[in-house]
Short mmCIF file of C-alpha atoms in Angstrom, two decimals:
data_model
loop_
_atom_site.label_atom_id
_atom_site.label_comp_id
_atom_site.label_asym_id
_atom_site.label_seq_id
_atom_site.Cartn_x
_atom_site.Cartn_y
_atom_site.Cartn_z
CA MET A 1 52.14 6.21 -85.08
CA THR A 2 53.41 3.74 -82.49
CA LYS A 3 57.01 3.04 -81.73
CA ASN A 4 58.33 -0.45 -82.22
CA LYS A 5 59.30 -1.48 -78.72
CA ILE A 6 61.14 -4.70 -78.17
CA ASN A 7 59.91 -6.65 -75.17
CA ARG A 8 63.08 -7.12 -73.22
CA SER A 9 63.53 -9.89 -70.69
CA GLN A 10 64.32 -9.07 -67.08
CA ASP A 11 67.87 -10.32 -67.66
CA HIS A 12 68.27 -7.84 -70.50
CA LYS A 13 66.91 -5.01 -68.32
CA ASP A 14 69.23 -5.98 -65.47
CA PHE A 15 72.18 -5.96 -67.86
CA ASP A 16 71.26 -2.48 -69.15
CA ILE A 17 70.93 -1.17 -65.59
CA GLU A 18 74.33 -2.58 -64.60
CA MET A 19 75.88 -1.17 -67.78
CA GLY A 20 74.44 2.22 -66.87
CA LYS A 21 75.83 1.97 -63.33
CA TRP A 22 79.25 1.15 -64.77
CA LEU A 23 79.05 4.15 -67.11
CA ARG A 24 78.09 6.57 -64.34
CA LYS A 25 80.66 5.21 -61.90
CA THR A 26 83.40 5.35 -64.52
CA ARG A 27 82.44 8.82 -65.73
CA LEU A 28 82.47 10.23 -62.20
CA SER A 29 85.66 8.45 -61.13
CA GLU A 30 87.74 9.56 -64.12
CA THR A 31 89.11 12.90 -62.94
CA TYR A 32 91.68 15.22 -64.38
CA ILE A 33 93.35 18.43 -63.21
CA ASN A 34 92.39 21.65 -64.95
CA PRO A 35 95.74 23.30 -65.76
CA LEU A 36 94.29 26.82 -65.47
CA THR A 37 92.54 26.49 -62.12
CA ASN A 38 94.46 23.49 -60.72
CA ARG A 39 91.10 21.98 -59.70
CA LYS A 40 89.92 18.41 -60.08
CA MET A 41 87.44 18.01 -62.90
CA ILE A 42 85.13 15.15 -63.86
CA THR A 43 83.78 14.17 -67.24
CA THR A 44 80.32 15.69 -67.54
CA GLN A 45 77.42 14.04 -69.29
CA SER A 46 77.61 16.82 -71.89
CA LYS A 47 81.30 16.22 -72.58
CA LEU A 48 80.77 12.47 -72.93
CA ALA A 49 77.70 13.04 -75.10
CA LYS A 50 79.67 15.27 -77.43
CA LYS A 51 82.39 12.64 -77.75
CA LEU A 52 79.80 9.93 -78.49
CA GLY A 53 77.77 12.09 -80.86
CA VAL A 54 74.57 11.92 -78.80
CA SER A 55 72.66 14.32 -76.55
CA PHE A 56 73.36 14.57 -72.84
CA GLN A 57 69.79 13.31 -72.31
CA GLN A 58 70.80 10.13 -74.13
CA VAL A 59 73.76 9.72 -71.75
CA GLN A 60 71.33 10.17 -68.84
CA LYS A 61 69.14 7.40 -70.25
CA TYR A 62 72.18 5.16 -70.70
CA GLU A 63 73.19 5.75 -67.07
CA LYS A 64 69.70 4.92 -65.81
CA GLY A 65 69.53 1.78 -67.92
CA LEU A 66 66.50 3.09 -69.82
CA ASN A 67 68.16 2.86 -73.23
CA VAL A 68 70.34 0.10 -74.56
CA ILE A 69 73.97 1.01 -75.22
CA GLY A 70 74.79 -0.22 -78.70
CA LEU A 71 77.99 -2.11 -79.35
CA TYR A 72 79.62 0.73 -81.29
CA LYS A 73 78.81 3.29 -78.56
CA PHE A 74 80.08 0.85 -75.94
CA ARG A 75 83.33 0.55 -77.86
CA GLU A 76 83.60 4.34 -78.06
CA MET A 77 83.03 4.60 -74.30
CA CYS A 78 85.75 2.05 -73.60
CA VAL A 79 88.19 3.96 -75.82
CA PHE A 80 87.23 7.27 -74.18
CA PHE A 81 87.75 5.89 -70.66
CA ASN A 82 90.71 3.70 -71.66
CA LYS A 83 89.01 0.49 -70.50
CA ARG A 84 89.14 -2.96 -72.06
CA PRO A 85 85.63 -4.05 -73.13
CA GLN A 86 86.25 -7.59 -71.86
CA ASN A 87 87.06 -6.30 -68.36
CA VAL A 88 83.97 -4.09 -68.35
CA LEU A 89 81.68 -6.93 -69.40
CA GLU A 90 83.20 -9.27 -66.82
CA SER A 91 82.66 -6.73 -64.03
CA ILE A 92 79.04 -6.25 -65.12
CA ASP A 93 78.51 -10.03 -65.12
CA VAL A 94 79.87 -10.22 -61.58
CA GLU A 95 77.40 -7.56 -60.41
CA ILE A 96 74.50 -9.39 -62.06
CA TRP A 97 75.57 -12.68 -60.44
CA LYS A 98 75.73 -10.99 -57.04
CA LYS A 99 72.13 -9.82 -57.50
CA GLU A 100 71.02 -13.28 -58.57
CA ILE A 101 72.67 -14.88 -55.53
CA LYS A 102 70.93 -12.38 -53.23
CA ASN A 103 67.58 -13.14 -54.87
CA VAL A 104 68.11 -16.90 -54.45
CA GLN A 105 69.10 -16.46 -50.80
CA LYS A 106 65.94 -14.40 -50.12
CA ASN A 107 63.68 -17.17 -51.47
#
C-alpha cells in the first residue's frame, strides 16, 4: 500500500521550513519560572505535543518542516504561545522574501 504524497512546490516546502523555524524559536524563547525550583523552564516538545494532541515526534517533524502544520494546529499553537496568527504569517513571509532576495543576488 502506497501513501498518497502530494507533490509540493519549492515555495510550499520553504514555507513549511520557515513555519518550523518559527515554531522552534518560539517554543524555546517562551520561558517561565518554576515556582518550586525557581529555575527558568522552556516548553518542551512533549509538553507542546500534549497540548496539541499529537506525539512529540510530530512536533519534531513540524519544527524541521517535514510535515505541514494544519490550520487548526497552527491556531492552537498561536493560542498556546499567545501570538496573533497574522503577525506570525507576516514574519514568515519576511523570512521567505529575505531568502528569495539572497538567491536573486547570487545569480
